[in-house]
Short mmCIF file of C-alpha atoms and ligand atoms in Angstrom, two decimals:
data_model
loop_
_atom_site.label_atom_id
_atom_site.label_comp_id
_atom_site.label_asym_id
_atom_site.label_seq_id
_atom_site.Cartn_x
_atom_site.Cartn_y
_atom_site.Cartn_z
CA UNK A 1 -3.00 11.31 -6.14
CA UNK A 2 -4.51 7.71 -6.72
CA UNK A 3 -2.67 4.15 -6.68
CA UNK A 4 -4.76 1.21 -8.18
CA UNK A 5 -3.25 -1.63 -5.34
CA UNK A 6 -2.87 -5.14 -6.98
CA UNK A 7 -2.87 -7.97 -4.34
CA UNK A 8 -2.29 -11.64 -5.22
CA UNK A 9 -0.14 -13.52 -3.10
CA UNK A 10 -1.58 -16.31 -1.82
CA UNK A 11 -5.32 -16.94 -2.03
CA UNK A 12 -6.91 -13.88 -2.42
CA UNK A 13 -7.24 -11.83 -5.43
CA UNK A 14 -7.86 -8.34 -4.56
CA UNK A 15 -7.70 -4.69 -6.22
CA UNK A 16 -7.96 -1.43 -4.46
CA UNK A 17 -7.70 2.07 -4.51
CA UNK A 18 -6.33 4.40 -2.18
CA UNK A 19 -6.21 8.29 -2.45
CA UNK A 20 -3.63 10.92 -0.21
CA UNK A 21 -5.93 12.78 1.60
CA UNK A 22 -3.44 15.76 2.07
CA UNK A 23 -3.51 15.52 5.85
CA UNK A 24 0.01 14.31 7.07
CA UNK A 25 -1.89 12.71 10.49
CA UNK A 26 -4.00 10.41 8.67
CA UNK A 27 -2.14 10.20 4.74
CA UNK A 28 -4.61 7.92 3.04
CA UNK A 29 -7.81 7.33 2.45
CA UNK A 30 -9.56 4.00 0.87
CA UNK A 31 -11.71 4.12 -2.10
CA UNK A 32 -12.27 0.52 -2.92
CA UNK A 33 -10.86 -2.70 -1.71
CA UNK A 34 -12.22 -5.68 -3.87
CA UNK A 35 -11.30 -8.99 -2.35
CA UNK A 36 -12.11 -12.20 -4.39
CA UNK A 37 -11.64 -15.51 -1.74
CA UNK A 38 -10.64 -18.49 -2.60
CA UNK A 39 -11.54 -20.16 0.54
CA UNK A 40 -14.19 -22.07 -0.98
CA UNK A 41 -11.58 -23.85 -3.57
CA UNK A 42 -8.97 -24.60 -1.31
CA UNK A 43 -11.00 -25.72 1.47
CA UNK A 44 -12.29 -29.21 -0.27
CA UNK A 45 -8.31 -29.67 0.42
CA UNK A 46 -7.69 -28.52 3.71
CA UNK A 47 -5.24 -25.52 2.52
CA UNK A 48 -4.22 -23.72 -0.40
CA UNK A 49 -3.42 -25.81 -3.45
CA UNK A 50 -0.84 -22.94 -5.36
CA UNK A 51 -1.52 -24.87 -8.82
CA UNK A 52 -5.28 -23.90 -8.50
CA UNK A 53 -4.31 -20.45 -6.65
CA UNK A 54 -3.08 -19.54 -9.72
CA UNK A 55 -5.62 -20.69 -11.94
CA UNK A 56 -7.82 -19.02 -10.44
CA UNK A 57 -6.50 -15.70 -9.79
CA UNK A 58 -6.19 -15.44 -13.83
CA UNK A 59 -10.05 -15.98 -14.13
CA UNK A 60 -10.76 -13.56 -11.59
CA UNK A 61 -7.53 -10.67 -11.95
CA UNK A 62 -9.49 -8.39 -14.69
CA UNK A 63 -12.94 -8.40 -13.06
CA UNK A 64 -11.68 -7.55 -9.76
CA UNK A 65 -9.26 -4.86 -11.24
CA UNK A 66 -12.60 -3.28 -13.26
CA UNK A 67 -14.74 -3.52 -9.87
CA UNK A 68 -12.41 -2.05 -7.80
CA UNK A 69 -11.70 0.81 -10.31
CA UNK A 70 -15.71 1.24 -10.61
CA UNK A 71 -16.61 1.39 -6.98
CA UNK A 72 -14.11 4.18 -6.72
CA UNK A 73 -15.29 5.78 -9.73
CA UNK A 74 -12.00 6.39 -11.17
CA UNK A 75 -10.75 5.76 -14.49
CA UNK A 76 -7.12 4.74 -15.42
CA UNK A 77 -6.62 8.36 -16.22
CA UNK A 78 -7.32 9.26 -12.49
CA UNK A 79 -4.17 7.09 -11.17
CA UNK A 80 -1.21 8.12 -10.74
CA UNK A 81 1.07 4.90 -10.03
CA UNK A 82 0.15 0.95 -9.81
CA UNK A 83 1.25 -0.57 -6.80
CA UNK A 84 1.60 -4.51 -6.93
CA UNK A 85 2.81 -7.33 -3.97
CA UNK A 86 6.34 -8.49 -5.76
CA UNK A 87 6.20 -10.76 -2.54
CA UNK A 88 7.01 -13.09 -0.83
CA UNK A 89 4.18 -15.84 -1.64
CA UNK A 90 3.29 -18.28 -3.45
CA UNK A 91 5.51 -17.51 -6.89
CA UNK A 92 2.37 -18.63 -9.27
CA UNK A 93 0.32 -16.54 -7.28
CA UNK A 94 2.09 -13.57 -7.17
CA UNK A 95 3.32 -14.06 -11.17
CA UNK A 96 -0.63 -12.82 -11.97
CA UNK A 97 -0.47 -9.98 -10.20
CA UNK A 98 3.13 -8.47 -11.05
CA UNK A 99 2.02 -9.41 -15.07
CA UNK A 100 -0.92 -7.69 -14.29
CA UNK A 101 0.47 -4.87 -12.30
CA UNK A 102 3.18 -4.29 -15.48
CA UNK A 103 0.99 -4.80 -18.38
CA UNK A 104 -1.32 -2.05 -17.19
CA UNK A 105 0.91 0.42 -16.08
CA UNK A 106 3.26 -0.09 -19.49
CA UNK A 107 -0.25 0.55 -21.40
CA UNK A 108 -1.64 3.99 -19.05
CA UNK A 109 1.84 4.72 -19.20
CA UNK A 110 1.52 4.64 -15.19
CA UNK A 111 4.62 4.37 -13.15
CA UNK A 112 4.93 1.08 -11.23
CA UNK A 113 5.45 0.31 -7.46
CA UNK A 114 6.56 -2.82 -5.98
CA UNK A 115 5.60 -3.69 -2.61
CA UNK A 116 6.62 -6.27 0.21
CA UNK A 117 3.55 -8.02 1.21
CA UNK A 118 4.70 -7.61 5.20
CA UNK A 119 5.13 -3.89 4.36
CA UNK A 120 1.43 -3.81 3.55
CA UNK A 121 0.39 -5.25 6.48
CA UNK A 122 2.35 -2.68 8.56
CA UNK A 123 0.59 -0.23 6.34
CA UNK A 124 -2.08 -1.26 7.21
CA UNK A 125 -2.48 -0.12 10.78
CA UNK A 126 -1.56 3.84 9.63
CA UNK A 127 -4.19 2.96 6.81
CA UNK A 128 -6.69 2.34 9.17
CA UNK A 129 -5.45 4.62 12.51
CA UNK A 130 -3.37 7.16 10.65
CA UNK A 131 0.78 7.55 11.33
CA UNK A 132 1.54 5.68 14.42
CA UNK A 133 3.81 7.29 17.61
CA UNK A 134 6.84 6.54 16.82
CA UNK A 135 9.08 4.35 17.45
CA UNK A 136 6.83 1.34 17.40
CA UNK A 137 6.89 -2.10 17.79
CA UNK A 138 4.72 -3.50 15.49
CA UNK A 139 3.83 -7.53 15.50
CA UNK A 140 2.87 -8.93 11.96
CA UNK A 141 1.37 -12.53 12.62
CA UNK A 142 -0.32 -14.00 9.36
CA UNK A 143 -0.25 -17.82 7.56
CA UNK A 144 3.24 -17.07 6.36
CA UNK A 145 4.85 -14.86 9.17
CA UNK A 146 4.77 -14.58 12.90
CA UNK A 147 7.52 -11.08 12.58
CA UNK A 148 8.35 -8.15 15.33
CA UNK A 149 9.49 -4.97 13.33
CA UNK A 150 10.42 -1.96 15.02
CA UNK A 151 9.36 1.10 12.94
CA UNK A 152 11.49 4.15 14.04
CA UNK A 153 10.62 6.65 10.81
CA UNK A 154 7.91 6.18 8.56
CA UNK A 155 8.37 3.42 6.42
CA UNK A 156 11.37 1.97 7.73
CA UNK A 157 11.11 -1.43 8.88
CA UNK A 158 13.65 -2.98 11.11
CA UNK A 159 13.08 -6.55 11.96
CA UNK A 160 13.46 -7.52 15.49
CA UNK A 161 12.19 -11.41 15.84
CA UNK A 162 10.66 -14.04 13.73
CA UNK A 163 9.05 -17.88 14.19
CA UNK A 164 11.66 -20.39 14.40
CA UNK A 165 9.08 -22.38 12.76
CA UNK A 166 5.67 -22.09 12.28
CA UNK A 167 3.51 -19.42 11.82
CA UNK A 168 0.89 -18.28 14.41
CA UNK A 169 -1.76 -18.98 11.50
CA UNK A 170 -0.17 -21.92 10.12
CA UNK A 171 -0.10 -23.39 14.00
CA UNK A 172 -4.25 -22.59 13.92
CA UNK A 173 -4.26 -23.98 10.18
CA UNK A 174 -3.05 -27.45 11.36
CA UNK A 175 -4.12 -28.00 14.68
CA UNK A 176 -8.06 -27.00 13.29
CA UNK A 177 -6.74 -29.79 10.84
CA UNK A 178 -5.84 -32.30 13.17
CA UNK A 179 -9.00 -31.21 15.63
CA UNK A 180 -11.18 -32.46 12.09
CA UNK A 181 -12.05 -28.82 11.08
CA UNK A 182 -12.23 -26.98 8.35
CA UNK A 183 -9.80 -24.72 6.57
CA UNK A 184 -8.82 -21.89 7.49
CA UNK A 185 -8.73 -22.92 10.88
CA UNK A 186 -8.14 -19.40 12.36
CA UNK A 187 -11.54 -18.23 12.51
CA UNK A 188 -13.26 -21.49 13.30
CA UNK A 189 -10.82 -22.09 16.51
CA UNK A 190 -11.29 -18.58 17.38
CA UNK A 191 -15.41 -19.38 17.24
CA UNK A 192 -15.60 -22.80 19.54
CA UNK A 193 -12.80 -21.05 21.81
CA UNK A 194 -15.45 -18.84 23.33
CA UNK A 195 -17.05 -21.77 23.84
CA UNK A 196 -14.55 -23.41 25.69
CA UNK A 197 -12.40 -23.98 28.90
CA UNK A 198 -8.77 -22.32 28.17
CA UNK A 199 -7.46 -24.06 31.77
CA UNK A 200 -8.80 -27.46 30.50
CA UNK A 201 -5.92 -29.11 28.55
CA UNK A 202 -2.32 -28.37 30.24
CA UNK A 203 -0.39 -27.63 26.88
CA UNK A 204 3.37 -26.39 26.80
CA UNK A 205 4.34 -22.59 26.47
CA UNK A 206 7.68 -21.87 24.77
CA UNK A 207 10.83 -20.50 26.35
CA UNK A 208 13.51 -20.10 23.76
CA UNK A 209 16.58 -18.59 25.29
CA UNK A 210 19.02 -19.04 22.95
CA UNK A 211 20.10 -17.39 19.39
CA UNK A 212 18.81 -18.81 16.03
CA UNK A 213 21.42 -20.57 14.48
CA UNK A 214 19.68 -19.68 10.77
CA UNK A 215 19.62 -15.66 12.08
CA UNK A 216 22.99 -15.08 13.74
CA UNK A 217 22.17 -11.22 13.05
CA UNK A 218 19.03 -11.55 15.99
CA UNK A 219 19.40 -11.79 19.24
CA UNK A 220 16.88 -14.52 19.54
CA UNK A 221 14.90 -14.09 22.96
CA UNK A 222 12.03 -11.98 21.03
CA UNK A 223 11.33 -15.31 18.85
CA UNK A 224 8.51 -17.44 18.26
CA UNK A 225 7.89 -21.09 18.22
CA UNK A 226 4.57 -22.68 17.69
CA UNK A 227 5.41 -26.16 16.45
CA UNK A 228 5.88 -27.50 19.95
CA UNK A 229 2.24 -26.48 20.41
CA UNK A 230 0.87 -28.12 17.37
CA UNK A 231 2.74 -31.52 18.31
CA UNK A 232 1.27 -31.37 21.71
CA UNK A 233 -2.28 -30.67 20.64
CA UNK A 234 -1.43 -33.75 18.36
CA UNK A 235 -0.52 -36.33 21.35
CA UNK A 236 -3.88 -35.23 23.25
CA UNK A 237 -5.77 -35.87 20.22
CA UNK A 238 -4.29 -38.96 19.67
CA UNK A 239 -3.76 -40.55 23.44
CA UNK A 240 -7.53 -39.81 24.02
CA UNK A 241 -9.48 -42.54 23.96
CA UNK A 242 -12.04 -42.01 21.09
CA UNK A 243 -12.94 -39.12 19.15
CA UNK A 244 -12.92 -35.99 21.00
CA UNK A 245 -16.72 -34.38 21.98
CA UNK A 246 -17.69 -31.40 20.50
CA UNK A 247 -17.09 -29.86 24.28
CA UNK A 248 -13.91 -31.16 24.50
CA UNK A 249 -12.38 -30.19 20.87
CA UNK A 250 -13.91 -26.87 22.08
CA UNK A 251 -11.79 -26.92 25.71
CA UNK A 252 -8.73 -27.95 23.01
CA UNK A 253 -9.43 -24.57 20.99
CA UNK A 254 -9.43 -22.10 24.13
CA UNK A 255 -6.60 -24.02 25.81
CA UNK A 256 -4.17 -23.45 22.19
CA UNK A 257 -5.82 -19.87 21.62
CA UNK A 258 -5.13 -19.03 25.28
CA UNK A 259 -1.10 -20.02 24.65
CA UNK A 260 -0.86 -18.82 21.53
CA UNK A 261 -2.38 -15.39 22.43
CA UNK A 262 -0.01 -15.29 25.71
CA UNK A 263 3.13 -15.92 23.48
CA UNK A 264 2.16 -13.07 21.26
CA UNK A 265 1.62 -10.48 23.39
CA UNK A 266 3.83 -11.18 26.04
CA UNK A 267 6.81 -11.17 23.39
CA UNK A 268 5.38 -7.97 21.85
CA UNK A 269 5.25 -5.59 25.01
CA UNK A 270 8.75 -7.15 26.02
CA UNK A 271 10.10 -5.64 22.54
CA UNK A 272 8.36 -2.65 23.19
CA UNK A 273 9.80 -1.86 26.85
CA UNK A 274 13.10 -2.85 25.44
CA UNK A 275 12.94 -0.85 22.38
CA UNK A 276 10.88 2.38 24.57
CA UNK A 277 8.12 2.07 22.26
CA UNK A 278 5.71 4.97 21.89
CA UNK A 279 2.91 2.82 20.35
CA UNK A 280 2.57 -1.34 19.06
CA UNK A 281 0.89 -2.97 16.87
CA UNK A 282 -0.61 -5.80 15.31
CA UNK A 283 -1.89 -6.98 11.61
CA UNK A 284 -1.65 -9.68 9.61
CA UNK A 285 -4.38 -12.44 9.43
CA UNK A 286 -4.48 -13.42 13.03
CA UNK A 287 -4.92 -9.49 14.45
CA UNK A 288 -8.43 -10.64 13.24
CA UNK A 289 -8.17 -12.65 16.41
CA UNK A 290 -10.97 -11.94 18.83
CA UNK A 291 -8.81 -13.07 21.99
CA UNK A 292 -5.63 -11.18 20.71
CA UNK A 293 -7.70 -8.41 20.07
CA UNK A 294 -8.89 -7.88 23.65
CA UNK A 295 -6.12 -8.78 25.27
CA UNK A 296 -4.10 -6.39 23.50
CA UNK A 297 -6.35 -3.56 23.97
CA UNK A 298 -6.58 -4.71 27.98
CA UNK A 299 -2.42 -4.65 27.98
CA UNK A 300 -2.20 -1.18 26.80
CA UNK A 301 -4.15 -0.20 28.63
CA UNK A 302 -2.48 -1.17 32.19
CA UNK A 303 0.51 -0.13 30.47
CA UNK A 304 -0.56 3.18 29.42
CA UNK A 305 1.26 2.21 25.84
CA UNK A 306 -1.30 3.14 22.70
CA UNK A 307 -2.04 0.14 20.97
CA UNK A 308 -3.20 0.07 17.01
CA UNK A 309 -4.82 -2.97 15.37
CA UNK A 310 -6.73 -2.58 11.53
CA UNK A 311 -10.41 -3.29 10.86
CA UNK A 312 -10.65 -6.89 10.26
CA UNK A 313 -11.70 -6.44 6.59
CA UNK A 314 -7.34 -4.87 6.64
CA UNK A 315 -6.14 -7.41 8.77
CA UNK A 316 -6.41 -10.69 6.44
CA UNK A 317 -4.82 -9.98 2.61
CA UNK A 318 -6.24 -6.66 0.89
CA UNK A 319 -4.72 -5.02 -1.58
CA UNK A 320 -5.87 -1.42 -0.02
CA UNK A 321 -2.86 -1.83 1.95
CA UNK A 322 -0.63 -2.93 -0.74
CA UNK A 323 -2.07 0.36 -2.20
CA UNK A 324 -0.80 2.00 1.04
CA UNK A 325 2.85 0.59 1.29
CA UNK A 326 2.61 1.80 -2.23
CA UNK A 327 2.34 5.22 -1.90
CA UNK A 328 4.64 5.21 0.77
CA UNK A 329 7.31 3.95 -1.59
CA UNK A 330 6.47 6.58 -4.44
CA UNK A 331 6.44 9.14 -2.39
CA UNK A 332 9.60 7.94 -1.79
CA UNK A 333 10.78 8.14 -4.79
CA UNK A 334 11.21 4.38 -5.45
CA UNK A 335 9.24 2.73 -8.59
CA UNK A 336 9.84 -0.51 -10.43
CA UNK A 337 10.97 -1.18 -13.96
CA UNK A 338 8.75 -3.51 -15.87
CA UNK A 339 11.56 -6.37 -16.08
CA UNK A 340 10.55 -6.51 -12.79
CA UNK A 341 9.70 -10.40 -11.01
CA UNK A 342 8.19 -11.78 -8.63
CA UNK A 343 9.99 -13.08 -5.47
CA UNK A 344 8.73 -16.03 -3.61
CA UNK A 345 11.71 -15.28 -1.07
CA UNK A 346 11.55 -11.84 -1.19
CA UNK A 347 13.35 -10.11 2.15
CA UNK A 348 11.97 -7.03 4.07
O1 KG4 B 401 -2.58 -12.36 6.30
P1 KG4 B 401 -3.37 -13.52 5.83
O2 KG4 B 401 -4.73 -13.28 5.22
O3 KG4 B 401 -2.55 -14.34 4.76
C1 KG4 B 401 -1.17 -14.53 4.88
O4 KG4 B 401 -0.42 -13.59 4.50
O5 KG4 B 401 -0.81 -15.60 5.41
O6 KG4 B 401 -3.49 -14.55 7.06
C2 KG4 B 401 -4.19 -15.76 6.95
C3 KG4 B 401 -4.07 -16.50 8.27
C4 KG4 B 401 -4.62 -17.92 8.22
O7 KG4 B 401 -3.66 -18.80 8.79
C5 KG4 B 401 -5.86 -17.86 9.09
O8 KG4 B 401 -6.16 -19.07 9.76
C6 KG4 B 401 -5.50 -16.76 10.07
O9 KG4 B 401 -4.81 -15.81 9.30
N1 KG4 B 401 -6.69 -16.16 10.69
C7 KG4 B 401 -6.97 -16.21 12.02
C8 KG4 B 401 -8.22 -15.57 12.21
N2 KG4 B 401 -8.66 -15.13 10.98
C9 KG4 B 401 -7.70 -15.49 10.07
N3 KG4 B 401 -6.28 -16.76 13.03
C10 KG4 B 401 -6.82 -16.69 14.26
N4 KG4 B 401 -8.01 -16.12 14.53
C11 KG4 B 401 -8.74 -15.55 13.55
N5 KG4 B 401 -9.93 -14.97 13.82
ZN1 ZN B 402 -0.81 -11.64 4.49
#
């Protein structure tokens, strides 16, 4: 069977589809994954501006949809489901591609699948490596999330840990911000930080000990906190005298990547001793991380623990893996009715 995978959360508007390949190791296999970027709109702002999100994703929803369906030459009478992101996102976003997602499957008479963005990013690693040993610990750290899940049977997703305030990407967002550079600021930090000194700027790491007041259900030692980070990189930038040289905002970039990198992993192999983890994993937007890449692979290594991570085109927003979580869910036996909404909000 085929799934045509709708995608259109936040600033990307992307189609895909995905076929089962019959082979219960490695369950899907991609056919197309059309991505249309925004980046180039938003950035005149310095982040995404959800009014024109919107906008936009309604100029560029049907051509995308048509590409993605002609790269993997398959016709609407080839698919068996639609798969769409109900959320969470931006709700003007994510209103394109549920109308979308419902108009067209009401009209090929198609069943419809909604999808948790997060579960798509899971997804995405047995997308790319095939099923995972399980249980694993799997780390999702995009713009919106910095989330543990443990993953004990295929899709079930248990959540372990979140940010008690900003998200790894959101941290790089504003601190690229503050450092003068452009948006997004995750791949341009991760650029100057080879550059750089990581020991040169002394900036805070973050202990938090105690449980979330806001999550009473988590135990709270597994969570993350990046906003003392961002306020530190803040004081250095503003206590130095002058602008900061193009060597130094580079030292400031591989001193914040080094921390944030450290905080990841460190709380990810903790959840996986804990939880006697047969694999972990990362995806989201920051997996695309060169740092957290290596280190990760260097970790699990020494601790003899397979480690799974998805191409980088998979780790920022796709909507192959949407197509992914999708067929996960039908095969299920869970599909949507087409009073269905989208859910800014929406819990996982
Ligand atoms: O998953 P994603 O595409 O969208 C959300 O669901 O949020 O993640 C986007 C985030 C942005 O904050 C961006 O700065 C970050 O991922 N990002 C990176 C890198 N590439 C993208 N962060 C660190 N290093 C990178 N190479
Ligand atoms: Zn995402």
């Amino acid at each position: 069977m085929r799934i045509l995978g709708i995608e259109t959360s936040c600033d990307e508007t992307s189609a895909a589809v995905v076929e089962e390949t019959g082979d219960a190791a490695k369950p899907w296999a991609i056919r197309s994954n059309v991505i249309a970027s925004q980046v180039q709109i938003h950035r005149e702002w310095g982040g995404v501006v959800p009014e024109l999100a919107s906008r936009q994703h309604i100029r560029d929803i049907c051509g995308v949809v048509e590409r993605a369906l002609e790269e993997a030459k398959t016709t609407w009478r080839d698919l068996g489901a639609v798969a769409v992101t109900q959320g969470p996102g931006l709700v003007g976003s994510l209103l394109i591609g549920v109308s979308f997602a419902k108009a067209a499957a009401a009209a090929a008479g198609l069943p419809l699948v909604a999808v948790h963005h997060l579960a798509g990013h899971i997804e995405s690693l047995v997308l790319q490596n095939g099923e995972l040993p399980l249980p694993s610990v799997v780390l999702v750290v995009s713009g919106g999330h910095t989330s543990l899940y443990l993953v004990e049977r295929p899709g079930s997703y248990h959540l372990l840990s979140r940010t008690r305030d900003d998200a790894a990407g959101e941290a790089y967002d504003k601190v690229a911000k503050l450092l003068g550079l452009p948006y997004p600021g995750g791949p341009v930090i991760d650029r100057l930080a080879k550059t750089g000194n990581d020991r040169a700027v002394a900036l805070p790491t973050t202990r938090l000990t105690h449980a979330d007041r806001n999550a009473p259900q988590l135990k709270g030692d597994l969570d993350f906190s990046f906003s003392g980070l961002k306020t530190a990189v803040l004081r250095h930038v503003r206590t130095h005298e002058g602008p900061l040289s193009h060597t130094e905002v580079a030292d400031v970039a591989a001193s914040f990547q080094r921390i944030v990198v450290a905080s990841l992993i460190e709380k990810l192999f903790d959840a996986a001793r804990r939880h006697g983890a047969a694999s972990v994993g990362v995806s989201g937007g920051v997996s695309a991380n060169s740092r957290l890449r290596a280190e990760l692979q260097e970790r699990g290594n020494r601790r003899e623990i397979p480690t799974f991570l998805p191409s980088l085109q998979l780790s920022t927003d796709n909507a192959a893996m949407i197509a992914a979580a999708g067929l996960r869910r039908y095969r299920a036996g869970v599909t949507a009715s087409l009073d269905l909404n989208a859910d800014a909000a929406l819990p996982l």
